[in-house]
Coordinates of C-alpha atoms and ligand atoms in Angstrom, one line a residue:
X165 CA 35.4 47.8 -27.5
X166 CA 35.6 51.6 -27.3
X167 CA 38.7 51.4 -29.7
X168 CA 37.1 49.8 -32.4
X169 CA 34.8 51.3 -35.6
X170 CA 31.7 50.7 -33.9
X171 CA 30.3 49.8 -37.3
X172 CA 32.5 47.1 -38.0
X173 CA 31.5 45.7 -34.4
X174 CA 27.9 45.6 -35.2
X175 CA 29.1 43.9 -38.3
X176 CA 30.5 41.3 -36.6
X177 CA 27.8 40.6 -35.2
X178 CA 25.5 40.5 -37.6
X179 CA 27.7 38.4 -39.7
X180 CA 28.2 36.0 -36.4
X181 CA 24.6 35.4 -36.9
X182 CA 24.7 35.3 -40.9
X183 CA 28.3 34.9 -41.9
X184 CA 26.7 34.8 -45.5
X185 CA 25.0 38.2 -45.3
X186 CA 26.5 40.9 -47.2
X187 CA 26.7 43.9 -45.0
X188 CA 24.5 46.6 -46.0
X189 CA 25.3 49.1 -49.0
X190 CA 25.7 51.9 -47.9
X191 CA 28.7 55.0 -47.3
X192 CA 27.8 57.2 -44.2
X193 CA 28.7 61.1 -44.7
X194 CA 29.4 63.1 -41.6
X195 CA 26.1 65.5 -42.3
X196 CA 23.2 66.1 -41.3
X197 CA 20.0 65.4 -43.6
X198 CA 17.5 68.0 -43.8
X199 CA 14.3 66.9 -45.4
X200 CA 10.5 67.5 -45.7
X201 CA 7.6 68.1 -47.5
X202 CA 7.2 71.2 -50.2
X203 CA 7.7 74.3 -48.9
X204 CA 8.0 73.1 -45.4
X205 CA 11.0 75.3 -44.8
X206 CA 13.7 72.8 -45.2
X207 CA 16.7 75.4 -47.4
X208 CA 15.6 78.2 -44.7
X209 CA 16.6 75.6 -41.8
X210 CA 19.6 74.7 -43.5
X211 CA 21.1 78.1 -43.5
X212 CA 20.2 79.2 -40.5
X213 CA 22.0 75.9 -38.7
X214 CA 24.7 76.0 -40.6
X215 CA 25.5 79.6 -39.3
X216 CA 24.5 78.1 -35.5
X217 CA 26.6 75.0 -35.4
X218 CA 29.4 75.6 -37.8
X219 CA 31.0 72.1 -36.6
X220 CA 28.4 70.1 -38.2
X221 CA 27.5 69.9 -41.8
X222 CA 24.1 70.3 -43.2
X223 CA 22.6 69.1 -46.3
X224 CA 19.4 69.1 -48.1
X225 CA 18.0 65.5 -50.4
X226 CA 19.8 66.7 -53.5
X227 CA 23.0 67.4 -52.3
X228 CA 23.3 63.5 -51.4
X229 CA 23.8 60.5 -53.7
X230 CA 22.2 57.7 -54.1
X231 CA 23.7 55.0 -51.3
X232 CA 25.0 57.6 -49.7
X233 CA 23.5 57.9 -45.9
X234 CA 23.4 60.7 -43.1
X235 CA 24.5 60.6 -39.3
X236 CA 20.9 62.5 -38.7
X237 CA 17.8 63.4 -40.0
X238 CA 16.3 66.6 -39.3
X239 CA 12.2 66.4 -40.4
X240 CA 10.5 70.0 -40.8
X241 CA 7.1 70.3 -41.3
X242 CA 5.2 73.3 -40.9
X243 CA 3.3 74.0 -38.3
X244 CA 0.3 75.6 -40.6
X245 CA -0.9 71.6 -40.7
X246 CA -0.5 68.3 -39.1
X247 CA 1.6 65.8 -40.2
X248 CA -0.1 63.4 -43.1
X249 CA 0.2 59.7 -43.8
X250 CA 2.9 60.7 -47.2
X251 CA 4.7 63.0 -44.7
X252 CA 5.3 60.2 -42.9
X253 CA 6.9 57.4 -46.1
X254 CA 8.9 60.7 -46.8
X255 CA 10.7 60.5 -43.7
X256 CA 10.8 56.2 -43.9
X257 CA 12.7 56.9 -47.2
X258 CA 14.9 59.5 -45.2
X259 CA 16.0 57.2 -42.1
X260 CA 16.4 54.0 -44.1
X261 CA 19.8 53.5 -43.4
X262 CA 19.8 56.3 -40.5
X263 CA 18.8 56.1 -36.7
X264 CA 19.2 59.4 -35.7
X265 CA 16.0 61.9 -36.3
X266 CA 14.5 64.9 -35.4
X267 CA 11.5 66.0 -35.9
X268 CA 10.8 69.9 -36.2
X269 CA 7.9 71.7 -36.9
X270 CA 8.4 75.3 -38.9
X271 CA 7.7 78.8 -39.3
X272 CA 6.0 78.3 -34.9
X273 CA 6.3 82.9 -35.3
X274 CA 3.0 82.4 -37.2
X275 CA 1.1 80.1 -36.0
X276 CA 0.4 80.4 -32.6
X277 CA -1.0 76.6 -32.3
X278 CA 1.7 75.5 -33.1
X279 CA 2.6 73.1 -29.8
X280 CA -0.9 71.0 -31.0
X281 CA 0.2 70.4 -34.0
X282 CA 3.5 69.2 -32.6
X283 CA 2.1 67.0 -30.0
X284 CA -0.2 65.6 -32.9
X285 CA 2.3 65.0 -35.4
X286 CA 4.4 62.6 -32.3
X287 CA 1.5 60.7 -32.1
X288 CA 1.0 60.6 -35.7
X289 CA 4.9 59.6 -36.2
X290 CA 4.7 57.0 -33.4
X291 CA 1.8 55.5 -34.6
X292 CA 3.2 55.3 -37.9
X293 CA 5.9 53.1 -37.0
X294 CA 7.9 51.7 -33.1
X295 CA 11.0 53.3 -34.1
X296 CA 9.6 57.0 -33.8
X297 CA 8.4 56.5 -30.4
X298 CA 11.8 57.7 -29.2
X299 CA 12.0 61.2 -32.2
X300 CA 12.5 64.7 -30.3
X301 CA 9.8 67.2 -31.5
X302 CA 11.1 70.1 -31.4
X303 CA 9.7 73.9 -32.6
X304 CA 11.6 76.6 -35.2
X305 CA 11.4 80.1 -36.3
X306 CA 14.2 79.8 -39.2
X307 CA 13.1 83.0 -41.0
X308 CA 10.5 84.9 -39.3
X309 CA 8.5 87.3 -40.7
X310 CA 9.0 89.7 -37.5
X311 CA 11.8 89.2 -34.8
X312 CA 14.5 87.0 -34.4
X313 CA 14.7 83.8 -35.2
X314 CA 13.9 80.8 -32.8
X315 CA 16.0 78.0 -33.0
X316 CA 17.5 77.3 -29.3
X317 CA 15.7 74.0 -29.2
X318 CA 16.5 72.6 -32.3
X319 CA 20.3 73.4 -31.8
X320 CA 19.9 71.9 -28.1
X321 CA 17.9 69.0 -29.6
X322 CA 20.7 68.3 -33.0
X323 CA 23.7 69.0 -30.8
X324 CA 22.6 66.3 -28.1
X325 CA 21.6 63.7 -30.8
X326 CA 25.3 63.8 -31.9
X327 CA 26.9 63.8 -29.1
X328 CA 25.8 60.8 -28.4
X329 CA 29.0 57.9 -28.5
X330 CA 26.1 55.3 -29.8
X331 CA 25.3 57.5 -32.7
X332 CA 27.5 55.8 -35.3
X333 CA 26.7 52.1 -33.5
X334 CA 23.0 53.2 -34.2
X335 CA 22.7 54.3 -37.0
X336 CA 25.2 51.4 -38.9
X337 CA 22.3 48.8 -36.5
X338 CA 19.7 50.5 -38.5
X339 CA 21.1 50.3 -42.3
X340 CA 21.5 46.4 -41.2
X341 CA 17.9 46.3 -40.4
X342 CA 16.9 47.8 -43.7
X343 CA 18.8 45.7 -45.6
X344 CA 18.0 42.5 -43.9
X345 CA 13.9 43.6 -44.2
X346 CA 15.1 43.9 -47.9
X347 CA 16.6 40.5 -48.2
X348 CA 13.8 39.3 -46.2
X349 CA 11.4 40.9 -48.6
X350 CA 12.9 39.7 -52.0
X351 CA 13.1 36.1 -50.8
X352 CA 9.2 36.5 -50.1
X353 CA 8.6 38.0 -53.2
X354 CA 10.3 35.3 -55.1
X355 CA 8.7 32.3 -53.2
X356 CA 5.3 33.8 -54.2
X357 CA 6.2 34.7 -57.4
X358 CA 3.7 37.6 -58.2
X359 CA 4.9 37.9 -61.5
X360 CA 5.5 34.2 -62.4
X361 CA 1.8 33.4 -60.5
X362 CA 0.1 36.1 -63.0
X363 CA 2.0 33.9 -65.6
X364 CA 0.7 30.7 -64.5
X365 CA -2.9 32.1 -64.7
X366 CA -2.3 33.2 -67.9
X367 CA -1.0 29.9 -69.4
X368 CA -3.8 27.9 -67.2
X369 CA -6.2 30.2 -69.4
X370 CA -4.5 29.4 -72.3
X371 CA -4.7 25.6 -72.1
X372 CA -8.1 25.6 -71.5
X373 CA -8.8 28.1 -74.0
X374 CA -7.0 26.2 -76.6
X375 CA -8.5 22.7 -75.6
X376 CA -12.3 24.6 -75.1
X377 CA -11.7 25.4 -79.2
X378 CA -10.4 22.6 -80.3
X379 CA -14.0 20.9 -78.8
X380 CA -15.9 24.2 -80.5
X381 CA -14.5 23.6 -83.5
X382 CA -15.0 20.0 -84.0
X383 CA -18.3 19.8 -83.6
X384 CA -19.1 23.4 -85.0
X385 CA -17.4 21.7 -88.0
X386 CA -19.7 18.2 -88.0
X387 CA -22.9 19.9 -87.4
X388 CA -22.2 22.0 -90.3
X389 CA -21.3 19.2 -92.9
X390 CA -24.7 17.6 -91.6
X391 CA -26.7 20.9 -92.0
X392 CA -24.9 21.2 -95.5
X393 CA -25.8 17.6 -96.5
X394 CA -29.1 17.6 -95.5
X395 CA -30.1 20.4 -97.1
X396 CA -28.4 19.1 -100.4
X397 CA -29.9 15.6 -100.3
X398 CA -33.1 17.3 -99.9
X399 CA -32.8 20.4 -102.6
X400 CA -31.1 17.6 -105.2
X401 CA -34.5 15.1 -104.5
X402 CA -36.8 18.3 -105.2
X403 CA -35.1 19.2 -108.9
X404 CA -35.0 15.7 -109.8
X405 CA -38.7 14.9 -109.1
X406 CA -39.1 18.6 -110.8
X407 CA -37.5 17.4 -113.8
X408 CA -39.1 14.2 -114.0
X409 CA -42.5 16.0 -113.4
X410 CA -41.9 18.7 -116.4
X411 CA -40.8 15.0 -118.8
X412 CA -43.6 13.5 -117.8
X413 CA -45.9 16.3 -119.0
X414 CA -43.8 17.2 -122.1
X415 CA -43.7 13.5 -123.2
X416 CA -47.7 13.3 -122.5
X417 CA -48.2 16.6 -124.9
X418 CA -46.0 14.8 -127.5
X419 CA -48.0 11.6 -127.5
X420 CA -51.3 13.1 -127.9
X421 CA -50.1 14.7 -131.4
X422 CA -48.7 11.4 -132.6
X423 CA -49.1 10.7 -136.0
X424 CA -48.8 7.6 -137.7
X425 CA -46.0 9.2 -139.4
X426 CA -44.2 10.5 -136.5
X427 CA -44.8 7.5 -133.8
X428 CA -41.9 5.4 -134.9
X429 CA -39.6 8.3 -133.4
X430 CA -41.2 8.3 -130.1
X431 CA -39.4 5.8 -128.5
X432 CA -36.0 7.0 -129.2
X433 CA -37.4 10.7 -128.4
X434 CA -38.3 9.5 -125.0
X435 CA -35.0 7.8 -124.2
X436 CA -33.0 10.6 -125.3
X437 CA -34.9 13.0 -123.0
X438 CA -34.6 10.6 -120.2
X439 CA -31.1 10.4 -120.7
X440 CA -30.5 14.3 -121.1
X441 CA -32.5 14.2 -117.8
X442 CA -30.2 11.7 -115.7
X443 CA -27.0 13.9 -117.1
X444 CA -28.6 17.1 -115.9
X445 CA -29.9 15.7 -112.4
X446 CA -25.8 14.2 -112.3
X447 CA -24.2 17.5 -113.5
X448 CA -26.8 19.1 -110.8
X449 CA -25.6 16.8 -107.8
X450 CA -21.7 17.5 -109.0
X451 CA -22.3 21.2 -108.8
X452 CA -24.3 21.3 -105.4
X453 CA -22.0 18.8 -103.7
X454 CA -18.5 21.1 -104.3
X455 CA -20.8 24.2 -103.2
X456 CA -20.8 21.7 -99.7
X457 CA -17.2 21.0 -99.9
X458 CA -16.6 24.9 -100.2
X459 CA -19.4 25.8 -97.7
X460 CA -17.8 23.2 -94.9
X461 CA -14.1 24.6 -96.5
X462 CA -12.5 21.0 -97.4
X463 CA -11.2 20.4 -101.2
X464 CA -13.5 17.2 -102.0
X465 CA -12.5 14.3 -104.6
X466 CA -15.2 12.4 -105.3
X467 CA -14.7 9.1 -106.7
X468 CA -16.2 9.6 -110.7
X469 CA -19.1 8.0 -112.3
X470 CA -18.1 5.1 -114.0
X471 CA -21.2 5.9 -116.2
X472 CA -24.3 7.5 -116.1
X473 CA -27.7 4.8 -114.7
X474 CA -29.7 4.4 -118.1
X475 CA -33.2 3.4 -117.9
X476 CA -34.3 -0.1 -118.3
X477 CA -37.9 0.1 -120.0
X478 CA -38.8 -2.5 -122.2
X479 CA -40.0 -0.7 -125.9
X480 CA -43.6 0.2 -126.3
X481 CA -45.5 -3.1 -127.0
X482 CA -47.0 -1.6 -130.5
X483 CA -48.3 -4.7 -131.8
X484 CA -52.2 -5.2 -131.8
X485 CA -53.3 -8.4 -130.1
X486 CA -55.4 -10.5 -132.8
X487 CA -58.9 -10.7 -130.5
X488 CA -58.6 -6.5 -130.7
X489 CA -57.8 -6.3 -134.5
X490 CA -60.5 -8.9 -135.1
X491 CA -62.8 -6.9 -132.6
X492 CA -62.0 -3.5 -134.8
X493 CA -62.3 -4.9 -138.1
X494 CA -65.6 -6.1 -137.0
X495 CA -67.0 -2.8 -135.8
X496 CA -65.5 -1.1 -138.3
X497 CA -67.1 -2.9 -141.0
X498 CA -70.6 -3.0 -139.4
X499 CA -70.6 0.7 -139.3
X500 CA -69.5 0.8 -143.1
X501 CA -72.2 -1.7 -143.8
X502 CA -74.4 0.2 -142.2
X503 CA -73.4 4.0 -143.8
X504 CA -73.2 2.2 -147.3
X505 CA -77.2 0.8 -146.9
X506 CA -78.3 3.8 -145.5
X507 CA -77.2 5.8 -148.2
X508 CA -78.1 3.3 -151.0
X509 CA -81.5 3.8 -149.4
X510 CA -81.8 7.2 -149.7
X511 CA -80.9 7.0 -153.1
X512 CA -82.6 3.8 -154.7
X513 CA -85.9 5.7 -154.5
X514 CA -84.9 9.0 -156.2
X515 CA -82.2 7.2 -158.9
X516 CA -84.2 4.6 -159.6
X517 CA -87.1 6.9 -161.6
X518 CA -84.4 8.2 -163.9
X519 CA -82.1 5.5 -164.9
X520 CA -81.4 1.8 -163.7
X521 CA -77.9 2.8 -164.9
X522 CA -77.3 5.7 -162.5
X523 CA -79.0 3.3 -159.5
X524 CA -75.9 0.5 -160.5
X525 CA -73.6 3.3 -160.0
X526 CA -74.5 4.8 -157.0
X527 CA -75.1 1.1 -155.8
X528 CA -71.2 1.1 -156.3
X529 CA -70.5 4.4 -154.8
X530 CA -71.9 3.5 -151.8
X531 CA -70.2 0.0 -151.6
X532 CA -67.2 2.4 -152.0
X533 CA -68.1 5.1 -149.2
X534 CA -69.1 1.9 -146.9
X535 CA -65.7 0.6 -147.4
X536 CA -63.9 4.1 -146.8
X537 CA -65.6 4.7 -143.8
X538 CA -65.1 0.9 -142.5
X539 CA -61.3 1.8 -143.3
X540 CA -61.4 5.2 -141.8
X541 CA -62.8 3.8 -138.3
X542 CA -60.0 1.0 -138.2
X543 CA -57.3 3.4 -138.6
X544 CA -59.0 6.5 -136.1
X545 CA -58.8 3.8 -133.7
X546 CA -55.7 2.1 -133.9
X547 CA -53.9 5.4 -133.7
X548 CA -55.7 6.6 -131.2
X549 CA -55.1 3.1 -129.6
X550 CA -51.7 4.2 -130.2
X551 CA -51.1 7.0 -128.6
X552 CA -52.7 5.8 -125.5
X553 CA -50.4 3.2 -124.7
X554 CA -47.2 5.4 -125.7
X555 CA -48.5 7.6 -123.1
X556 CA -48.9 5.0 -120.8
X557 CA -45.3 3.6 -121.6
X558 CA -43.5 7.4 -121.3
X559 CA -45.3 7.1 -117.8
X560 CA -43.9 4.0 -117.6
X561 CA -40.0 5.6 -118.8
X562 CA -40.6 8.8 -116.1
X563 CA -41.6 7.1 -113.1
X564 CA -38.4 4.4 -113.7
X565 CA -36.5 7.9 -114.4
X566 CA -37.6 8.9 -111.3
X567 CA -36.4 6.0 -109.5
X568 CA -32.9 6.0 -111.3
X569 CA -32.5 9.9 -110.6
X570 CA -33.4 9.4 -106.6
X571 CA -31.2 6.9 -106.7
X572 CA -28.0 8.8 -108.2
X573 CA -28.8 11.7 -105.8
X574 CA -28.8 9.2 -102.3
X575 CA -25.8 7.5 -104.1
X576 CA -24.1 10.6 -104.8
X577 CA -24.8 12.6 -101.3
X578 CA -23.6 9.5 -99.8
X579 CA -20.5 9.1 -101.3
X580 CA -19.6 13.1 -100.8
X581 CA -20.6 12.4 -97.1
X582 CA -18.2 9.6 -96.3
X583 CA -15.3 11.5 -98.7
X584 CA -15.9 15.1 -96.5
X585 CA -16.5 13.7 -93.0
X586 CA -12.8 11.3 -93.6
X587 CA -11.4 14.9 -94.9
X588 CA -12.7 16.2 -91.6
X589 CA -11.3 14.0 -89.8
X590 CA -8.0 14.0 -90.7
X591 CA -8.6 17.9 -90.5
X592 CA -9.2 17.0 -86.9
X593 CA -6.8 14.8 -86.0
X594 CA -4.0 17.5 -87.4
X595 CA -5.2 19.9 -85.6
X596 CA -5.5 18.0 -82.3
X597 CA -2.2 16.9 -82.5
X598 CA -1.1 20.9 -82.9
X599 CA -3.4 21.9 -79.8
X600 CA -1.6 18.9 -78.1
X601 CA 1.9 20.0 -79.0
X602 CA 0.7 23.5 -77.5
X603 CA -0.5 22.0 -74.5
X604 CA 2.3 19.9 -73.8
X605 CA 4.6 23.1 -74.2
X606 CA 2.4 24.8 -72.1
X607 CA 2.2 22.1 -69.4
X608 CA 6.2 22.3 -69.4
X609 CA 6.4 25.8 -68.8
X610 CA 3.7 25.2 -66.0
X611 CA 6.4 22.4 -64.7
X612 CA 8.9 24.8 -64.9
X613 CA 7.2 27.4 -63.0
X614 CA 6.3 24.9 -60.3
X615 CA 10.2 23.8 -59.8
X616 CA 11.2 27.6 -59.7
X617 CA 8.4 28.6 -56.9
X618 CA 9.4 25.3 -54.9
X619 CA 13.2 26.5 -55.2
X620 CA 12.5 29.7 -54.5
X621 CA 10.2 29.1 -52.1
X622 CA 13.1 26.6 -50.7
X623 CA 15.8 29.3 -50.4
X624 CA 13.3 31.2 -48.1
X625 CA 12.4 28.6 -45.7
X626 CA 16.3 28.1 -46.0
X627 CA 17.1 31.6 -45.4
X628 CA 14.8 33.1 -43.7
X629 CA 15.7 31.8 -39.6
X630 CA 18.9 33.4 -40.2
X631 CA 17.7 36.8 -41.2
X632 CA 15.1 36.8 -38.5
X633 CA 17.3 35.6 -35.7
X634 CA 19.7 38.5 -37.4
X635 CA 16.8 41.1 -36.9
X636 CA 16.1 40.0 -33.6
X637 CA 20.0 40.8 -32.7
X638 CA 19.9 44.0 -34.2
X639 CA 16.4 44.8 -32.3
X640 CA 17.5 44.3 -29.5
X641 CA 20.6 46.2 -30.1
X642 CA 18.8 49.0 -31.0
X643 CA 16.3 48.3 -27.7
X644 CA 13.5 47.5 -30.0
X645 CA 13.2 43.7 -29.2
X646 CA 10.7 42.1 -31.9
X647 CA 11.9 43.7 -35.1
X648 CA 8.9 42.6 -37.3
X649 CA 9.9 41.1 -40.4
X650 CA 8.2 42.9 -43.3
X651 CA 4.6 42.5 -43.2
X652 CA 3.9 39.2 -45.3
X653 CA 7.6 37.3 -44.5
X654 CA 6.1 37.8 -40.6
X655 CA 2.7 36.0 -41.3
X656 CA 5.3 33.2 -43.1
X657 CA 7.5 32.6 -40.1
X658 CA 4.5 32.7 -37.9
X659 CA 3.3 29.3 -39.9
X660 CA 6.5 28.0 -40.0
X661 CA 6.5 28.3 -35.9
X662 CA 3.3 26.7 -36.1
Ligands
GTP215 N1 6.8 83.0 -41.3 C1 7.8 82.1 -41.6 N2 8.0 81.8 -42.9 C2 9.0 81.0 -43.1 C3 9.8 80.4 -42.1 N3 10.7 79.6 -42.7 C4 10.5 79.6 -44.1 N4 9.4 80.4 -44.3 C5 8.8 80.7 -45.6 O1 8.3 79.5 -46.1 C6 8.6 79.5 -47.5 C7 9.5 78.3 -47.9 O2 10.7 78.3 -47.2 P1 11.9 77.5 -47.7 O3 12.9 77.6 -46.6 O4 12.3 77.8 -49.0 O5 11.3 76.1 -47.6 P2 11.7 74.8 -48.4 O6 11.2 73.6 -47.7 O7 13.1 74.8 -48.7 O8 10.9 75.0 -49.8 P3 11.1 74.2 -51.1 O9 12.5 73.9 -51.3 O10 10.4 75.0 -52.1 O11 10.3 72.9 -50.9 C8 9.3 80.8 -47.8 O12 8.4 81.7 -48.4 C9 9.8 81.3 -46.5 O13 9.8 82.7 -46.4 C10 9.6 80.8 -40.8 O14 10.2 80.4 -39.9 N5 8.6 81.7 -40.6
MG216 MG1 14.2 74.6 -50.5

């Protein structure tokens, strides 16, 4: 046993537990590491033990490489404070691969407490971690101030940690328990995918998110045609009652200045305005309905008028009825008969002194005046008569105007509602089948991440006997039995003992 490289006899054994673990990375230089915190008087140390013990080599950090490991590791810290919680991952990152340390406390010619401050930073160490339980503490004077320096124990202490036959054993024990806590760690770290679990979250979010909007927006989107047609059903209704209202009194101002003359027109004037009316209310509902096609955001079609709804009012029933014209005539000439007497009455007296020829005349005249006022009554009447029922009969032509004009605004709102909300629809349904193509991409990366955290987490519960029955070997090599895994793979294995 003696004969062999002790390192390759601890890899052997390793690799009898494992014979798939790859030995650990690592080329061990014959020096001796010497490390610390700022200022702690590591360069100082280094000179003065390399004058002391020629035979060994000593380095400081920067003269090694990376993977490159030391046979020992001498920590200085100085003895002006105690040893600190970063002091102590300094020196972790020092021994990773290393057994062999030291620790030293510096510059002991000044301050005179110096042994407290030793004995605190052992306990410190070996709280930190098991492995330091076993460290030598050891006091330095590298370069005084005053007086020679003191440096007896450290030489004792460095010179007795290499001559130790186990040092090489040791140390290549310990650079196999990094790297299987390493190992151990990564498989961890890839079962519970920190990184792919943050991405899971994320596209969990995301699918909700996308199917929360797609509800938002549909029904944002059908409330909002509602709102929009409501409000245009009800602002169309108001102009065409307003414009019906404003005929209604414009026709009723032109029937009461009718003239015989001008009457015939009337009808034909009241159909054109109703008809001008009906286009306006129509170009009215076209303008307001593709303001709600712009306001919901859809480019609306509607179906075009075949024509416009005239108004079915049968023509003014002019004719006088024969009772009434009787009835008229009769009046009419009563109150003739009655002006021409009284006036023939008034002058038979005075005429009748100076001629009986002046009395036939105005006997005459007033025959005549009768007559013309008989005639004058009948026609005041009848036009008057007239007028009345063509003002009756516009009312007649506004109120049906009325009706029609309702009836092309429900029509009209009605058909642009059934046009937008199909538009919508089929807004919808395009949409929903994009937010479904996004979830179902989404649910297959999900998938995805599921089969790589089983198969990860697979490979661990695979793996992970192996490496801790190899770090119980190497514990107990090292006389540490109970080499706990890293701090999360241990509370895994405990479960799995479960
Ligand atoms: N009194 C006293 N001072 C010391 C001793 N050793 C080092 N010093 C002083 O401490 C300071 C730092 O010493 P260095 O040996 O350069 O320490 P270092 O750890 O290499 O420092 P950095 O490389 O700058 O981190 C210097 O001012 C030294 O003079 C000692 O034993 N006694
Ligand atoms: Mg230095």
């Amino acid at each position: 046993m003696s004969d062999e490289d002790p390192a390759a006899e601890v890899d052997a054994l390793v690799t009898a537990i494992g014979p798939r673990l790859d030995s650990p990375a690592v080329s061990r230089r014959d020096v001796v590491l010497v490390t610390g915190p700022w200022m702690a008087g590591v360069t100082g140390l280094v000179a003065a033990l390399a004058e002391r013990l020629p035979q060994h080599t000593f380095a400081e950090p920067a003269e090694l490489s990376p993977g490159e490991a030391p046979m020992a590791v001498i920590f200085v810290v100085s003895a002006a404070a105690e040893l600190t919680e970063s002091d102590c991952v300094l020196l972790d990152a020092a021994v990773e691969h290393t057994d062999v340390a030291i620790g030293v406390v510096s510059k002991i010619d000044v301050h005179r407490n110096w042994r407290d401050v030793l004995s605190a930073n052992r306990d410190t160490l070996a709280a930190h971690a098991p492995r330091y339980a076993k460290v030598p503490w050891v006091g330095v004077a590298a370069a005084p101030d005053l007086g020679e320096p003191i440096l007896d124990d450290v030489v004792d202490a460095v010179s007795a940690q290499l001559a130790d036959p186990q040092v090489a054993r040791r140390n290549r024990l310990r650079a196999w328990e990094s790297r299987l806590q390493n190992v151990a760690q990564r498989f961890e770290r890839d079962a519970e995918g920190a990184g792919r679990q943050a991405r899971v979250d994320a596209l969990r979010e995301e699918r909700s998110e996308a199917l929360r909007q797609r509800r938002q927006a549909k029904s944002e989107r059908s409330v909002a045609l509602r709102g929009q047609i409501q409000q245009a059903q009800v602002q169309l209704s108001h102009f065409a009652r307003n414009r019906c209202s404003s005929v209604r009194s414009e026709l009723q101002a032109d029937a009461a200045q009718l003239s015989r003359r001008t009457m015939p027109g009337f009808e034909a004037h009241t159909r054109e305005r109703a008809t001008a009316v009906v286009t306006e209310v129509s170009d009215g509902v076209a303008t307001q309905l593709d303001d709600v096609a712009d306001a919901v955001g859809v480019a609306m079609a509607l179906p075009p008028l075949e024509a416009l709804p005239t108004i079915d009012v049968a023509p003014p029933p002019l004719k006088a009825r024969r009772q009434e014209s009787w009835l008229m005539l009769l009046l009419g000439a009563g109150f003739g008969l009655g002006v021409a007497l009284t006036l023939s009455r008034l002058m038979a007296g005075v005429l009748a002194r100076l001629s009986p020829l002046l009395e036939i005349a105005a006997a005459v005249a007033c025959v005549a005046i009768g007559l013309g006022v008989t005639f004058l009554v009948v026609n005041l009447r009848s036009l008057l008569r007239d007028r009345a029922l063509l003002d009756r009969w516009a009312g007649d032509v506004t109120s049906s105007l009325h009706s029609t004009v309702e009836e092309l605004v429900a029509t009209r709102v009605l058909a642009a509602e059934s046009v937008l909300t199909t538009e919508l629809n089929s807004r919808d349904e395009a949409e929903g089948a994009q937010v479904s193509d996004q979830v179902s991409a989404i649910d297959a990366e999900l998938r995805a991440h599921a089969i790589a955290s089983a198969r990860a987490a697979a490979v661990r519960d695979r793996e992970m006997p192996t490496l801790q029955a190899a770090l119980d070997a190497v514990g107990a090599e090292l006389g540490e039995p109970g080499i706990p895994l890293p701090e999360n793979c241990a509370e895994e294995s405990a479960e799995a003992d479960e």
